[in-house]
């Protein structure tokens, strides 16, 4: 398992477009990807789940990936989050 | 004995008159158990039917009924649009290429229209819908036609059965449409769809009686 | 990409849902349709048919509807399509807004019509408050 903690810096949080970007990126990998916030764990490849997590600006989430390409998945998703999904 | 095209056109005009006259009544019935727009929707639909009728009166009866169906589909808005639209489209299929209609044609039209509505609305008798008026009407017509009665007598039998079927909806528990959400509270109200169905058939009868 | 058609009794509602859903993927063909031919609250099968044809591509179209007569009129619209088009169009049981959001994401990921439909319908179980 590869795990990292990410701080959400973009303005709208993991909401609508950023959530969609996250899920689309996550689906490029074979690994099982989960997000955890406040004890709740959701499937990082499901837009329903990622939306429901209600992640807003300033919150931290734990990103976990299990599988052959787990390392690449975490790297790519971390980059997406840290680059604020291309938001200003 | 056959019914000529000009009488069919008169029947359609009669339906439009009936819907205009009963607009408030149907809306009141619908306000009790639905969203209160059935009368308004049916009137709007049949206004569109009248508006378009002159463009098809020279065509065969099938085309005329298909035009009624398409007009209702495009103008009604509520669930009655696709349901009655389907009903008259099915009429149109049976009457394709015809300039006059026999008892046998009417029997097939009423049966095909009913099947179309049941298919579209997935309703059966006893669910407080249009089917409660239209199914007994189609059956009564078929029975009368089998006894070789004149179209007038067949329609009289059909309308009597539709009226009975409509009245039978009062104690029913609604299983379809918005009335279904009311559950037990739908009991004790006459179904607006069954009511307008009787009006449609009664309009056809009225022309034969005159 | 699978196309998405949003059918509501209100054109404003349909357009608003489209606006939200398209945040999830700009390239996905989405059509909003609603209201009767004369602009009242309701649905118009002919307008729905045109909306379907407008987003129809080789991957098919998912239809999302709000309530009651929208379902009947959408089914009627599908029956009015050319025969070869009918197999390519699927009516979904998904909640209209949540379903549209999910469908656009799924479509943008290149998933097929069956997958998009399944994902959108799972939105029924969407917990808004975890």
PDB file of N, CA and C in Angstrom, chain C residues 4 62 64 92 94-104 116 119-121 123-124 126:
ATOM      1  N   UNK C   4     -25.540  12.565 -23.261  1.00  0.00           N
ATOM      2  CA  UNK C   4     -26.471  12.620 -22.125  1.00  0.00           C
ATOM      3  C   UNK C   4     -27.599  13.598 -22.449  1.00  0.00           C
ATOM      4  N   UNK C  62     -27.527   8.346 -23.049  1.00  0.00           N
ATOM      5  CA  UNK C  62     -28.210   8.031 -21.792  1.00  0.00           C
ATOM      6  C   UNK C  62     -29.239   9.125 -21.513  1.00  0.00           C
ATOM      7  N   UNK C  64     -31.886  10.954 -18.899  1.00  0.00           N
ATOM      8  CA  UNK C  64     -32.205  11.173 -17.486  1.00  0.00           C
ATOM      9  C   UNK C  64     -33.470  12.004 -17.412  1.00  0.00           C
ATOM     10  N   UNK C  92     -32.672   5.929 -18.129  1.00  0.00           N
ATOM     11  CA  UNK C  92     -32.063   5.586 -16.849  1.00  0.00           C
ATOM     12  C   UNK C  92     -33.002   5.863 -15.688  1.00  0.00           C
ATOM     13  N   UNK C  94     -31.875   6.750 -12.877  1.00  0.00           N
ATOM     14  CA  UNK C  94     -31.047   7.547 -11.963  1.00  0.00           C
ATOM     15  C   UNK C  94     -31.737   8.842 -11.555  1.00  0.00           C
ATOM     16  N   UNK C  95     -31.427   9.355 -10.372  1.00  0.00           N
ATOM     17  CA  UNK C  95     -31.898  10.697  -9.995  1.00  0.00           C
ATOM     18  C   UNK C  95     -31.308  11.703 -10.983  1.00  0.00           C
ATOM     19  N   UNK C  96     -32.107  12.663 -11.382  1.00  0.00           N
ATOM     20  CA  UNK C  96     -31.736  13.450 -12.571  1.00  0.00           C
ATOM     21  C   UNK C  96     -30.450  14.254 -12.391  1.00  0.00           C
ATOM     22  N   UNK C  97     -30.300  14.934 -11.271  1.00  0.00           N
ATOM     23  CA  UNK C  97     -29.105  15.788 -11.123  1.00  0.00           C
ATOM     24  C   UNK C  97     -27.873  14.946 -10.800  1.00  0.00           C
ATOM     25  N   UNK C  98     -27.973  14.136  -9.778  1.00  0.00           N
ATOM     26  CA  UNK C  98     -26.835  13.307  -9.394  1.00  0.00           C
ATOM     27  C   UNK C  98     -26.442  12.377 -10.542  1.00  0.00           C
ATOM     28  N   UNK C  99     -27.467  11.844 -11.202  1.00  0.00           N
ATOM     29  CA  UNK C  99     -27.220  10.939 -12.323  1.00  0.00           C
ATOM     30  C   UNK C  99     -26.493  11.641 -13.455  1.00  0.00           C
ATOM     31  N   UNK C 100     -26.879  12.881 -13.737  1.00  0.00           N
ATOM     32  CA  UNK C 100     -26.254  13.628 -14.824  1.00  0.00           C
ATOM     33  C   UNK C 100     -24.782  13.904 -14.508  1.00  0.00           C
ATOM     34  N   UNK C 101     -24.526  14.258 -13.272  1.00  0.00           N
ATOM     35  CA  UNK C 101     -23.151  14.536 -12.843  1.00  0.00           C
ATOM     36  C   UNK C 101     -22.280  13.283 -13.020  1.00  0.00           C
ATOM     37  N   UNK C 102     -22.788  12.186 -12.535  1.00  0.00           N
ATOM     38  CA  UNK C 102     -22.044  10.921 -12.631  1.00  0.00           C
ATOM     39  C   UNK C 102     -21.885  10.500 -14.095  1.00  0.00           C
ATOM     40  N   UNK C 103     -22.961  10.624 -14.861  1.00  0.00           N
ATOM     41  CA  UNK C 103     -22.931  10.179 -16.254  1.00  0.00           C
ATOM     42  C   UNK C 103     -21.877  10.947 -17.059  1.00  0.00           C
ATOM     43  N   UNK C 104     -21.786  12.237 -16.802  1.00  0.00           N
ATOM     44  CA  UNK C 104     -20.810  13.039 -17.562  1.00  0.00           C
ATOM     45  C   UNK C 104     -19.383  12.618 -17.194  1.00  0.00           C
ATOM     46  N   UNK C 116     -21.941   3.592 -18.099  1.00  0.00           N
ATOM     47  CA  UNK C 116     -22.391   4.938 -17.716  1.00  0.00           C
ATOM     48  C   UNK C 116     -23.760   4.854 -17.035  1.00  0.00           C
ATOM     49  N   UNK C 119     -23.403   3.329 -13.481  1.00  0.00           N
ATOM     50  CA  UNK C 119     -22.811   4.280 -12.527  1.00  0.00           C
ATOM     51  C   UNK C 119     -23.817   5.363 -12.150  1.00  0.00           C
ATOM     52  N   UNK C 120     -24.539   5.858 -13.154  1.00  0.00           N
ATOM     53  CA  UNK C 120     -25.516   6.923 -12.884  1.00  0.00           C
ATOM     54  C   UNK C 120     -26.607   6.418 -11.942  1.00  0.00           C
ATOM     55  N   UNK C 121     -27.036   5.187 -12.152  1.00  0.00           N
ATOM     56  CA  UNK C 121     -28.111   4.643 -11.310  1.00  0.00           C
ATOM     57  C   UNK C 121     -27.639   4.376  -9.888  1.00  0.00           C
ATOM     58  N   UNK C 123     -26.124   6.358  -8.262  1.00  0.00           N
ATOM     59  CA  UNK C 123     -26.284   7.645  -7.571  1.00  0.00           C
ATOM     60  C   UNK C 123     -27.549   7.675  -6.718  1.00  0.00           C
ATOM     61  N   UNK C 124     -28.468   6.733  -6.963  1.00  0.00           N
ATOM     62  CA  UNK C 124     -29.656   6.631  -6.105  1.00  0.00           C
ATOM     63  C   UNK C 124     -29.232   6.440  -4.653  1.00  0.00           C
ATOM     64  N   UNK C 126     -26.566   7.512  -3.325  1.00  0.00           N
ATOM     65  CA  UNK C 126     -25.586   8.522  -2.950  1.00  0.00           C
ATOM     66  C   UNK C 126     -25.931   9.137  -1.593  1.00  0.00           C
TER      67      UNK C 126
END
